[in-house]
């Protein structure tokens, strides 16, 4: 995974998605074909770093490698440009979350491969 | 195009098969299906399976199972479409027979889950979702379905009790199903009080983890005469896909793949949804069952769970649905599920469902999905 | 240490994690008695480390600086997530700045002021236009050690540029002083540092801070009363107060920049964060003195003059006072979970 992570670092670190050169629609995760107009001319584009919660959950049985982070809050955020992104929401508790809450993207540690492997960073969200 | 029939079915019980390997399970179900139509020598083996590579460090299942069945030489391959692997395997064999390429096929779905620990199972199930943008962030398959359920409850004012309806019905149906994983009734309170896995989903909202295998022999109309037992026709089998991750969809509560696959399947069978009197829906999670019956046009948007609570999908008195317990009650050995659904529909339409027999059923529809409605496979079956 | 061109601060940014461990919790588990010398300390969450906090502080500094290109990124830290693999390249990638000289600096608690000194040299010589110096740490004390009361987490970042109407403060003077003094150290592969208790006081902290500040005064003809504010490295609440007194500073000069009682010792970020708290409220024309201390040992001291640009620039500031007051208290068990005290 260290190599796929390396390939995606700008997506993870900077929320760089794509924008359609023909119809200006924006996408994250990036797409190869514009969902709106079918164009294949897509260029990298910074996504807005703020948005609102569309839905969320508190996960109590995490995937392997995330056990230390239990319980883990996950949400789907609709960014200012309408694009929906999945990520963890941190520095809060499930009791303090509601659909519609404003959030912003932050830079956090996503997972690490034990104490000797690589550390993977990326976006998460906190309440704005 | 030729007609295609289910000639026989065979399956293992679903549960913790500590003593059986993926091959043991596959062979057990395969032998049973082969025994049901002894004169038929299959010309093809199609294996549906999702994650044998992860669970058993074993790929190349086609040849492995063909050899295990003592059928070395038989053409064989594996079909994978996440939790819809079983349905997709059947669809594949159906098309081979229908087109005239072959006259018979053994279709077999198998999943060995219990060789993994719970974290590894979550990881394996999650390979149905984006490695780069979903798994990477620690979102398990349950957590995605939990977010879907929260949105569903929020958008349509669905209550905890409404959501519990499908699981309660599933367990009630499974009580008399000899092959079911959970043969125990549960109450609405049981669901509401069960352990939170990923809120709002609780343990009893989620299909269990279990091992299992199911198989069936499919034959063309040209060799159907060699079958002694009753036949059920596969009137159609169609599939469709949706935007890969559910959060990429404009309307996250629209099971568009199910809608599309069902539309195509009903159209090519010349039937309408109102002709369906037996239903198998992919109730991996309580909200998924509701969204499925809505996408099939059986319930209005946002009404699936409430309709279930009011008895609309009861096996006795409603549109008979998941009468062996569905994924929730019978169990959900992922790659085998689609075959269990068709096998159970076969039992219903041939009057061989025993204590689980629904009354006067002649047209069945089975909906099998992979991911969060990312792949949908719909079969329409008719009593011969 | 003089530069060819005048160098100023174009932007600054601070990051503090949300969580605070009251020191009464440490006392409850280990020492008995009441609170430690500081009331609370800032604790990084389970998914935070020096890289993440450096990026957050850097983004804030870059927002304020409004410069498009950096020529250097130096991260001063003693809690590098990797023993080998730079933190500065992670920051560079996150900021989208690739044509930079990037390196991590380690000098116990003074690595950030070293970074400032070096970037000052690069900008002041004309070699680069803008540079980023970050001080960040997730300081760790051995459970039960006296050090555990104060070891905190935080980050402060500074964008230095050639002085212009856009720089909010000018670096007027800077000196550095070091000796080989083994007051505090951590060997390779050890998780927690060791220290020589009282020896960290007179021969270490006081000797080096006093010497560097006196050198600053002497070389540039300055005195304590020339400054509106003074900020010292703050390993505990007492040392900076004592050293300020010895150097002739009054209590009101150091009050604003003294953060240890609320957040503990954020190591490399400690005095830079104190400076940020001062810049949050300073007026044009104010002079500010900052003196760091790093074990091993050394001190960098600087004199800064706040410019007219401060009023406009700090509209973009995320204020240190706000970061301190917005917090969530945790107990020792949660702290132990967050910082991997018992699980790793």
mmCIF file of C-alpha atoms in Angstrom, chain B residues 15 32-33 56 94 102-103 126 137 155 176 178 181 192 304 306 311 316 320 324 338 353 361-362 376:
data_model
loop_
_atom_site.group_PDB
_atom_site.id
_atom_site.type_symbol
_atom_site.label_atom_id
_atom_site.label_comp_id
_atom_site.label_asym_id
_atom_site.label_seq_id
_atom_site.Cartn_x
_atom_site.Cartn_y
_atom_site.Cartn_z
ATOM 1 C CA UNK B 15 -22.869 -21.295 9.856
ATOM 2 C CA UNK B 32 -26.089 -32.765 -3.704
ATOM 3 C CA UNK B 33 -27.005 -30.791 -6.811
ATOM 4 C CA UNK B 56 -8.288 -19.285 2.097
ATOM 5 C CA UNK B 94 -27.696 -18.996 -17.899
ATOM 6 C CA UNK B 102 -23.754 -25.586 -23.899
ATOM 7 C CA UNK B 103 -26.682 -27.635 -22.657
ATOM 8 C CA UNK B 126 -14.729 -4.083 2.266
ATOM 9 C CA UNK B 137 -9.989 5.783 5.504
ATOM 10 C CA UNK B 155 -35.085 11.501 4.915
ATOM 11 C CA UNK B 176 -38.202 -23.847 10.264
ATOM 12 C CA UNK B 178 -33.152 -26.622 8.222
ATOM 13 C CA UNK B 181 -27.865 -20.077 10.397
ATOM 14 C CA UNK B 192 -33.383 -2.377 19.372
ATOM 15 C CA UNK B 304 -40.354 -0.228 2.480
ATOM 16 C CA UNK B 306 -43.057 0.508 7.240
ATOM 17 C CA UNK B 311 -47.080 -7.314 7.043
ATOM 18 C CA UNK B 316 -48.137 -15.894 5.316
ATOM 19 C CA UNK B 320 -44.016 -14.080 0.321
ATOM 20 C CA UNK B 324 -36.155 -19.277 4.500
ATOM 21 C CA UNK B 338 -27.115 -15.499 -4.845
ATOM 22 C CA UNK B 353 -40.165 -25.876 0.685
ATOM 23 C CA UNK B 361 -46.509 -19.260 -5.769
ATOM 24 C CA UNK B 362 -45.587 -19.507 -9.426
ATOM 25 C CA UNK B 376 -27.377 -5.882 -8.931
#
